[in-house]
PDB file of C-alpha atoms in Angstrom:
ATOM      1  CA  UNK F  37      34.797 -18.424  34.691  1.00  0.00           C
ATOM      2  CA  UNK F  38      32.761 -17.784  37.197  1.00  0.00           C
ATOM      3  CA  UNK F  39      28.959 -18.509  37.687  1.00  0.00           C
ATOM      4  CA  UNK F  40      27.874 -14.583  37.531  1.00  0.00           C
ATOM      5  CA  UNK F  41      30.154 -14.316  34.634  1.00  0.00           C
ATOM      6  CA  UNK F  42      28.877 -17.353  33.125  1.00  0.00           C
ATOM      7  CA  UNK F  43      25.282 -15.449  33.318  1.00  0.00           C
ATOM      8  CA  UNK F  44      26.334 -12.392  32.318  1.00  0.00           C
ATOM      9  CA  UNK F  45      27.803 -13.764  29.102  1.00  0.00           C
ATOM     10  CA  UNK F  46      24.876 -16.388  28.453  1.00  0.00           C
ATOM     11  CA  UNK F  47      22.457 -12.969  28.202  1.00  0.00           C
ATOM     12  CA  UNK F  48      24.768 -10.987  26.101  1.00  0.00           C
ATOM     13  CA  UNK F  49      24.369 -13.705  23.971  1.00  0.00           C
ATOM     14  CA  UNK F  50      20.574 -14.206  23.694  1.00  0.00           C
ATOM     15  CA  UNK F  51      19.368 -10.346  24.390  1.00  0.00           C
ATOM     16  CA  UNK F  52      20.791  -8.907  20.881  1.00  0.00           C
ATOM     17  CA  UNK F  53      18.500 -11.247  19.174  1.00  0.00           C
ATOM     18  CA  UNK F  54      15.645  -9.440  20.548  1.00  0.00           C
ATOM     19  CA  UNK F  55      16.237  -6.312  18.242  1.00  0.00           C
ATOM     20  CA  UNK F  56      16.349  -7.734  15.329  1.00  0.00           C
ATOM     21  CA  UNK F  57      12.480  -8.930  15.082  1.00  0.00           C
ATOM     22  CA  UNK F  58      11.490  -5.929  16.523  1.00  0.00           C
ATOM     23  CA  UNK F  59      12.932  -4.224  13.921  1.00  0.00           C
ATOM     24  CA  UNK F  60      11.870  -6.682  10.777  1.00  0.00           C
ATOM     25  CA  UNK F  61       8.330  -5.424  12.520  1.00  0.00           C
ATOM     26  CA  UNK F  62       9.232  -2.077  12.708  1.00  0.00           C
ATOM     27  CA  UNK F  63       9.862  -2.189   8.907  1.00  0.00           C
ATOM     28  CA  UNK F  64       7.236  -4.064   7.779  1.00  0.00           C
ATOM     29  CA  UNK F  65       5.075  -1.544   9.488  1.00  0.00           C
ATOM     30  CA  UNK F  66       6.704   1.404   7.848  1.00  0.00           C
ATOM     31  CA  UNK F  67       6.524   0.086   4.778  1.00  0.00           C
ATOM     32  CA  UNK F  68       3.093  -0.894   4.895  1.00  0.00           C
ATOM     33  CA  UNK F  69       1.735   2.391   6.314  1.00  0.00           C
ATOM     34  CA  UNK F  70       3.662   4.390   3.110  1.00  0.00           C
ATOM     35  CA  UNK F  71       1.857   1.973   1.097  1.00  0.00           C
ATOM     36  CA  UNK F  72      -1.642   2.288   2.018  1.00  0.00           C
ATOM     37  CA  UNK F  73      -1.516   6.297   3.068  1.00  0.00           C
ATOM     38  CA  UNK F  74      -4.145   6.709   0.740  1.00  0.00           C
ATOM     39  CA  UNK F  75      -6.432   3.944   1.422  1.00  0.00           C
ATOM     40  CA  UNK F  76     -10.323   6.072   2.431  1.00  0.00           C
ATOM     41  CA  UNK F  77     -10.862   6.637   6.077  1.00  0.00           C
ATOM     42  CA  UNK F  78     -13.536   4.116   7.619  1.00  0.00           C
ATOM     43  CA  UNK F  79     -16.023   6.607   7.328  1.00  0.00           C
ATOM     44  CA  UNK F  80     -15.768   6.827   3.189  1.00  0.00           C
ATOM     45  CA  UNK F  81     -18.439   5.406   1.415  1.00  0.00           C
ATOM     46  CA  UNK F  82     -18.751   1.978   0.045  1.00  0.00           C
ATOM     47  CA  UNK F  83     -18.318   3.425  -3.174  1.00  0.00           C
ATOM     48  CA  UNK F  84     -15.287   5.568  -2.680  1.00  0.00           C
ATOM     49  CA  UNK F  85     -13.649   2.264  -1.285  1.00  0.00           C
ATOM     50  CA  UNK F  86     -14.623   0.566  -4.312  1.00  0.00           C
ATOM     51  CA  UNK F  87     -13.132   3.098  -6.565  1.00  0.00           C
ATOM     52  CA  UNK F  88     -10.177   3.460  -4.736  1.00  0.00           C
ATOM     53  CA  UNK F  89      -9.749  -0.598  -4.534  1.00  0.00           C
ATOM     54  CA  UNK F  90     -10.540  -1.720  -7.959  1.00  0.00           C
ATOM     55  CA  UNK F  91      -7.982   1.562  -8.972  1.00  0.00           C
ATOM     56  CA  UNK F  92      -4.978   0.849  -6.807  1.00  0.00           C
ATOM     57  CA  UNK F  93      -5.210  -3.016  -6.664  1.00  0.00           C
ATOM     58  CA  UNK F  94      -1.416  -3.486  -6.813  1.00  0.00           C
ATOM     59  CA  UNK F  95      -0.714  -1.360  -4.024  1.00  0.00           C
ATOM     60  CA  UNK F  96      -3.809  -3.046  -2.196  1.00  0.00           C
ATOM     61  CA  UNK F  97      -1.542  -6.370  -2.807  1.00  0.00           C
ATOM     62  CA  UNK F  98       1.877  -5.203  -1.730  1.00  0.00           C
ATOM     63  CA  UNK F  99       0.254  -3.305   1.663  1.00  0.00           C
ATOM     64  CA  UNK F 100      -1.552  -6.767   2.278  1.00  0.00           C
ATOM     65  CA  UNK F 101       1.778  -8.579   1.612  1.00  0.00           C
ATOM     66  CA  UNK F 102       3.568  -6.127   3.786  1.00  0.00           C
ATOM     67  CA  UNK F 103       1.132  -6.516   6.745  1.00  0.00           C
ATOM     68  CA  UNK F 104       0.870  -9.977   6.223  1.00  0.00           C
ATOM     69  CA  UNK F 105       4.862 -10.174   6.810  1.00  0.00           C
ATOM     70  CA  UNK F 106       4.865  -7.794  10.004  1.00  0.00           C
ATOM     71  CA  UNK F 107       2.825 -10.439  11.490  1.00  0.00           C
ATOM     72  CA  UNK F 108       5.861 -13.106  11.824  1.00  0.00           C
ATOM     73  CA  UNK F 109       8.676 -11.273  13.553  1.00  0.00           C
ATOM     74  CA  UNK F 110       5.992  -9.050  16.199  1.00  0.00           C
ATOM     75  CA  UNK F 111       5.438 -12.910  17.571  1.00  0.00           C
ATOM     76  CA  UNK F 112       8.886 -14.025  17.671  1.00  0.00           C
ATOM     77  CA  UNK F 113       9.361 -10.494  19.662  1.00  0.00           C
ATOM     78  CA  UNK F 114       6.655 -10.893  22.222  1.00  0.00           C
ATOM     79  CA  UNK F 115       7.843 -14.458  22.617  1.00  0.00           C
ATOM     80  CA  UNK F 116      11.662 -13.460  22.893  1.00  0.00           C
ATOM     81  CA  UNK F 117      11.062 -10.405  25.290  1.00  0.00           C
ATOM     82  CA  UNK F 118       8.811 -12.758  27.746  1.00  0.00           C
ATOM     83  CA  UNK F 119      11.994 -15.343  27.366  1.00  0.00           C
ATOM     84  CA  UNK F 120      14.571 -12.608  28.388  1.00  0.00           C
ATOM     85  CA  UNK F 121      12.487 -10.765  31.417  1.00  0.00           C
ATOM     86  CA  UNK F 122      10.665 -14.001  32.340  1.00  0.00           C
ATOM     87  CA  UNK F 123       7.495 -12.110  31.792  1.00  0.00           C
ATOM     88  CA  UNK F 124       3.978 -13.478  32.275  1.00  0.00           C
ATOM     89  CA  UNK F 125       2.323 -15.400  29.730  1.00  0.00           C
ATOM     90  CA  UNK F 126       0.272 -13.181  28.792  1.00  0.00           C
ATOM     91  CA  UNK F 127       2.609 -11.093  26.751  1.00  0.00           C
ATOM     92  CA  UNK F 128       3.355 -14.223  24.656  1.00  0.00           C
ATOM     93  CA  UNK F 129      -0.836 -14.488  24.186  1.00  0.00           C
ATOM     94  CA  UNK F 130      -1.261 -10.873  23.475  1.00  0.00           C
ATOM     95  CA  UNK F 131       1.560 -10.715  20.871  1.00  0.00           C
ATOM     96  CA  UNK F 132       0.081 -14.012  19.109  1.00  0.00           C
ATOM     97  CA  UNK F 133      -3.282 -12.144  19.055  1.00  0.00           C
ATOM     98  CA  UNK F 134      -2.038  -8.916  17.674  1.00  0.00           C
ATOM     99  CA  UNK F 135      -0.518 -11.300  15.117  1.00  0.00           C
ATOM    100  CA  UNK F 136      -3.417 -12.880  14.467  1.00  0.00           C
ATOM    101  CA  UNK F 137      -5.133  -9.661  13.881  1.00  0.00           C
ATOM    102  CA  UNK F 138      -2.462  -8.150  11.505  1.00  0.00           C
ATOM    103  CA  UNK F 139      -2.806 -11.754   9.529  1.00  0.00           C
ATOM    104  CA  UNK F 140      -6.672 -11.642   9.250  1.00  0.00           C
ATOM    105  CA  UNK F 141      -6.126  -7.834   8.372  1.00  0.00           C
ATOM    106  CA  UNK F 142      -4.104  -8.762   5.468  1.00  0.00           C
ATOM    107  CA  UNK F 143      -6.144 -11.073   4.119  1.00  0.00           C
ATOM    108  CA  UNK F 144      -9.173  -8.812   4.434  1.00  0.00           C
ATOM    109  CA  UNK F 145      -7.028  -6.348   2.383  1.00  0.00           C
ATOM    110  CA  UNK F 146      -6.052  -8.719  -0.226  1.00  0.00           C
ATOM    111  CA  UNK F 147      -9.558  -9.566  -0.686  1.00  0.00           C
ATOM    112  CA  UNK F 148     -11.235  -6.419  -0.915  1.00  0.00           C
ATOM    113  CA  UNK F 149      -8.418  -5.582  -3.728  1.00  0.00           C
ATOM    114  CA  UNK F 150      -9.625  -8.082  -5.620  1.00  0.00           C
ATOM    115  CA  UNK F 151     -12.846  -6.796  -6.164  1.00  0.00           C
ATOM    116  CA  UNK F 152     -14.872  -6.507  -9.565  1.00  0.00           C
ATOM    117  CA  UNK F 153     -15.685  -2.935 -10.448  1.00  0.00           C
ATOM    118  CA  UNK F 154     -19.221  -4.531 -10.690  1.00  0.00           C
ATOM    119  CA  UNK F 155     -19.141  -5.263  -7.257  1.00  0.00           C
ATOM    120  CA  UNK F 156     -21.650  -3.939  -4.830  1.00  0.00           C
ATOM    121  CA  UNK F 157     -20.190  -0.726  -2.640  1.00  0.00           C
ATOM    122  CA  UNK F 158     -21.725  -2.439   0.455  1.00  0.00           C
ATOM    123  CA  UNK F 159     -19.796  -5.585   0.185  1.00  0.00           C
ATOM    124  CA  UNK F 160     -16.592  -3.227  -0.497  1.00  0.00           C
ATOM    125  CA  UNK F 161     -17.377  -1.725   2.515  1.00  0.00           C
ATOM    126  CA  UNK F 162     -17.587  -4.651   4.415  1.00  0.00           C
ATOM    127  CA  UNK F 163     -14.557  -6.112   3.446  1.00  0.00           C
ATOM    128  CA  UNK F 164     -13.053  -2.914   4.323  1.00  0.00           C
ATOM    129  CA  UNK F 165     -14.707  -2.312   8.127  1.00  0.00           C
ATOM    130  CA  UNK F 166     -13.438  -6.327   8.446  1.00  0.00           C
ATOM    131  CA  UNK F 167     -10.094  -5.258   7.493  1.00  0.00           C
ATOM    132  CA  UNK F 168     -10.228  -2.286   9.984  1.00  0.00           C
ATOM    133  CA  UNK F 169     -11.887  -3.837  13.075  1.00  0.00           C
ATOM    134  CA  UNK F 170      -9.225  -6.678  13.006  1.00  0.00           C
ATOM    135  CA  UNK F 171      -5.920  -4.133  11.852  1.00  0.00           C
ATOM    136  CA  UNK F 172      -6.950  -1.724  14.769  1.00  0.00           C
ATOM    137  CA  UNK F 173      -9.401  -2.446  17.469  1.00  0.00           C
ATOM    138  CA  UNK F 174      -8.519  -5.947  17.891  1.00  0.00           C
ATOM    139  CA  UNK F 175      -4.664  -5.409  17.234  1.00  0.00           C
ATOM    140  CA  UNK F 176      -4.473  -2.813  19.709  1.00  0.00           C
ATOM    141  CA  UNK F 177      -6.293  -4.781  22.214  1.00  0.00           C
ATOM    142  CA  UNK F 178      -3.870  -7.606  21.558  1.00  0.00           C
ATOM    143  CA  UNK F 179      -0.647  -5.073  21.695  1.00  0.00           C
ATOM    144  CA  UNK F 180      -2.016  -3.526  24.788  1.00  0.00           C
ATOM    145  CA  UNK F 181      -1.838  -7.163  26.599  1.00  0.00           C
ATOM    146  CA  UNK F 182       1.416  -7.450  25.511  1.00  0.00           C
ATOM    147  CA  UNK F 183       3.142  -4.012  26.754  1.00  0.00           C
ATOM    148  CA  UNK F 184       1.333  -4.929  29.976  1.00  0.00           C
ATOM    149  CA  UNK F 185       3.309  -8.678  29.732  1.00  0.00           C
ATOM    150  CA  UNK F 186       6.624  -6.642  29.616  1.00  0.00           C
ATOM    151  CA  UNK F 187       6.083  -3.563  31.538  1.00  0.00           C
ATOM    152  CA  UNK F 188       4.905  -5.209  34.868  1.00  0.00           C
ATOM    153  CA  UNK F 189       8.107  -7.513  35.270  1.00  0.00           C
ATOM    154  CA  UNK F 190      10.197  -4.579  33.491  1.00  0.00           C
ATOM    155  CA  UNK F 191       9.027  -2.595  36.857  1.00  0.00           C
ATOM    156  CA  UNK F 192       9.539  -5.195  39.368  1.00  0.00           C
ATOM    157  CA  UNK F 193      13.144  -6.222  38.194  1.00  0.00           C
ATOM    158  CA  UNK F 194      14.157  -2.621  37.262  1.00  0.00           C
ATOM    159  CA  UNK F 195      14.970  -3.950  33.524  1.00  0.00           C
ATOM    160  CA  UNK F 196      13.971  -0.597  31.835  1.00  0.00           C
ATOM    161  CA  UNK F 197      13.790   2.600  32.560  1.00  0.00           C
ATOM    162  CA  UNK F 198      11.099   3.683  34.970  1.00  0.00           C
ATOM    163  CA  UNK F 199      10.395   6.292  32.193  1.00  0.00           C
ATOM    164  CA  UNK F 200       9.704   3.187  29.310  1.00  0.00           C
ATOM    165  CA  UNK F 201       7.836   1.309  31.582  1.00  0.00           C
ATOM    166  CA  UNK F 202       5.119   4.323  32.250  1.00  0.00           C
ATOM    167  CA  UNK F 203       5.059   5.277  28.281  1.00  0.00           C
ATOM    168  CA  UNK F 204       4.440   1.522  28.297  1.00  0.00           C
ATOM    169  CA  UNK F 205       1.766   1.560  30.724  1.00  0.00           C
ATOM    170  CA  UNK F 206       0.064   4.844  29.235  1.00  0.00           C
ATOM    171  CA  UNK F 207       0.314   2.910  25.936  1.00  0.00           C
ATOM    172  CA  UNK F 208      -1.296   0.070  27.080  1.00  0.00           C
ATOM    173  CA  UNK F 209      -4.428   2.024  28.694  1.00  0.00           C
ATOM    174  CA  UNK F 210      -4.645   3.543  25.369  1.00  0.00           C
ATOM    175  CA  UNK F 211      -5.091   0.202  23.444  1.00  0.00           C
ATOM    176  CA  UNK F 212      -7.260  -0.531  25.872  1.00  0.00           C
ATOM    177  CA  UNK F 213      -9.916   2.536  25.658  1.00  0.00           C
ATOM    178  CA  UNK F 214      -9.608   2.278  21.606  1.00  0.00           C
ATOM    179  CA  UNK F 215     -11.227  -1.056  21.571  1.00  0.00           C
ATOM    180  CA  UNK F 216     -14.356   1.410  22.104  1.00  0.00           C
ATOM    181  CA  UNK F 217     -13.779   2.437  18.259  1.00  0.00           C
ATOM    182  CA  UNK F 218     -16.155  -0.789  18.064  1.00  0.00           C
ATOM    183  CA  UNK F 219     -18.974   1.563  19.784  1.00  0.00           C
ATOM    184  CA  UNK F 220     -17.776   5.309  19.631  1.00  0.00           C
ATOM    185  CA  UNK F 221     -16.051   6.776  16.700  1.00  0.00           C
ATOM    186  CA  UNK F 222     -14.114   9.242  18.653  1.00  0.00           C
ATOM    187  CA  UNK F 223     -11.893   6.342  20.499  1.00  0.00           C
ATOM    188  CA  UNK F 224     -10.353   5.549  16.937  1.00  0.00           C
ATOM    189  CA  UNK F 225      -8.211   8.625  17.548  1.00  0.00           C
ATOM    190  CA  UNK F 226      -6.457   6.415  19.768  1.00  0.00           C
ATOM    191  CA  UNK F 227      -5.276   3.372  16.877  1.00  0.00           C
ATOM    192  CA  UNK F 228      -2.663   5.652  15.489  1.00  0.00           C
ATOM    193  CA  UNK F 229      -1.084   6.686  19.164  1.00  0.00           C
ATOM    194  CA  UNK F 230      -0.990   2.586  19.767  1.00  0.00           C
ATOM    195  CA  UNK F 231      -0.321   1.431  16.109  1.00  0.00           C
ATOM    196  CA  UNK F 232       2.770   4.320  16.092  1.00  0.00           C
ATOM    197  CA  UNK F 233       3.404   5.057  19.686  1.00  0.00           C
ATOM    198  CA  UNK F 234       4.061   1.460  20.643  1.00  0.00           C
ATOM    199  CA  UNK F 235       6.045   1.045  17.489  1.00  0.00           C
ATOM    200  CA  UNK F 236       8.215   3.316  18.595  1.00  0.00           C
ATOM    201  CA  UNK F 237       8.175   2.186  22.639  1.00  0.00           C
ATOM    202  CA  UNK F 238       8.936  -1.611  21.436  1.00  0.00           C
ATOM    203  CA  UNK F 239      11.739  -0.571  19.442  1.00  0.00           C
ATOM    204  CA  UNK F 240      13.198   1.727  22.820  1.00  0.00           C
ATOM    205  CA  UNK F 241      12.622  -1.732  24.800  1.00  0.00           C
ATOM    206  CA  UNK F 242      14.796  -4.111  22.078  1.00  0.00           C
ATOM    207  CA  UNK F 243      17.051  -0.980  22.434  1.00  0.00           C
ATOM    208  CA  UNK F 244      17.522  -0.871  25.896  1.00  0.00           C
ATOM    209  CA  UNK F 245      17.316  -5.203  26.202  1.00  0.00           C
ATOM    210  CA  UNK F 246      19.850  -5.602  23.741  1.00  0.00           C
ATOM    211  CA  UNK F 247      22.356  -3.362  25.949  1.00  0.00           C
ATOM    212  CA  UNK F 248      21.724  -5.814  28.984  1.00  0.00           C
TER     213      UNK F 248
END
């Protein structure tokens, strides 16, 4: 066997096991999103939160749980995609923080389900703008650094279609602009595009990796 052939075969072998995280996240995220589809906007009062927590607790638990498992397999993606384009570090850091941020989003979740109804509205509401900040602005911030990780080198070395790599990159600016939800409402119209429309871009790149 030859030494390109040798390669060759070496990344059939380890590029299929790129798709299968990304898809265990890709689940997790579904799931967790069908879950919570009624959980009140961040603009509902503290007191619609704590009606609608200390009413739906078990579905409060099983979204937390759900989010909570996401958080796993979107690391072992960002660390397997760097490993198979030799990407910068920095998509291994901004996976771990988007992790991170999905984790402490969970557990922010689980908490504020676990509320007495004789709990203040205000603390309800605080739980719940904790639980927001870190499951968008910060995740998205953390995602963005990681489609940049994988886009740039995907450029250079032609390892996705020029196509995927600009969704990526318009993806990425996008995470990066809603990190002003922090300071301007109107930029949290950007979480979903991020939260969905990189879902659906790091699913295209296992695709396309797992092909190599």
């Amino acid at each position: 066997m030859s030494t390109t052939t040798a390669a060759r075969t070496s990344t059939n072998r380890i590029n299929p096991a790129v798709l299968a995280p990304v898809l265990a996240f890709a689940g997790f995220t579904i799931a967790y999103v069908a879950t919570n589809a009624g959980v009140p906007h961040p603009d509902a009062s503290g007191a619609d939160v704590l009606a609608y927590t200390t009413s739906h607790t078990d579905l409060i638990n099983a979204g937390a749980v759900l989010m909570l498992l996401s958080a796993t397999p979107l690391a072992i993606a960002g660390a397997l995609l760097q490993r198979t384009l030799r990407a910068p570090a920095i998509a291994v850091v901004g996976a771990g923080l988007a992790a991170a941020a999905l984790t402490l989003s969970a557990l922010f979740a689980w908490a504020g389900g676990h509320l007495a109804g004789s709990s203040t509205p205000e603390l309800a509401r605080t739980i719940a703008d904790m639980g927001y900040l870190t499951g968008g602005p910060a995740y998205s911030a953390g995602f963005g650094l990681l489609i940049i990780g994988i886009s740039i080198p995907a450029l250079l070395n032609r390892a996705l279609p020029p196509v995927l790599v600009w969704i990526g990159f318009a993806i990425a600016a996008a995470a990066a602009l809603s990190t002003l939800a922090l300071i301007a409402s109107g930029f949290g119209y950007l979480l979903p595009v991020v939260r969905f429309g990189g879902l659906l871009w790091l699913i295209a790149t296992g695709v396309v990796l797992s092909r190599r």
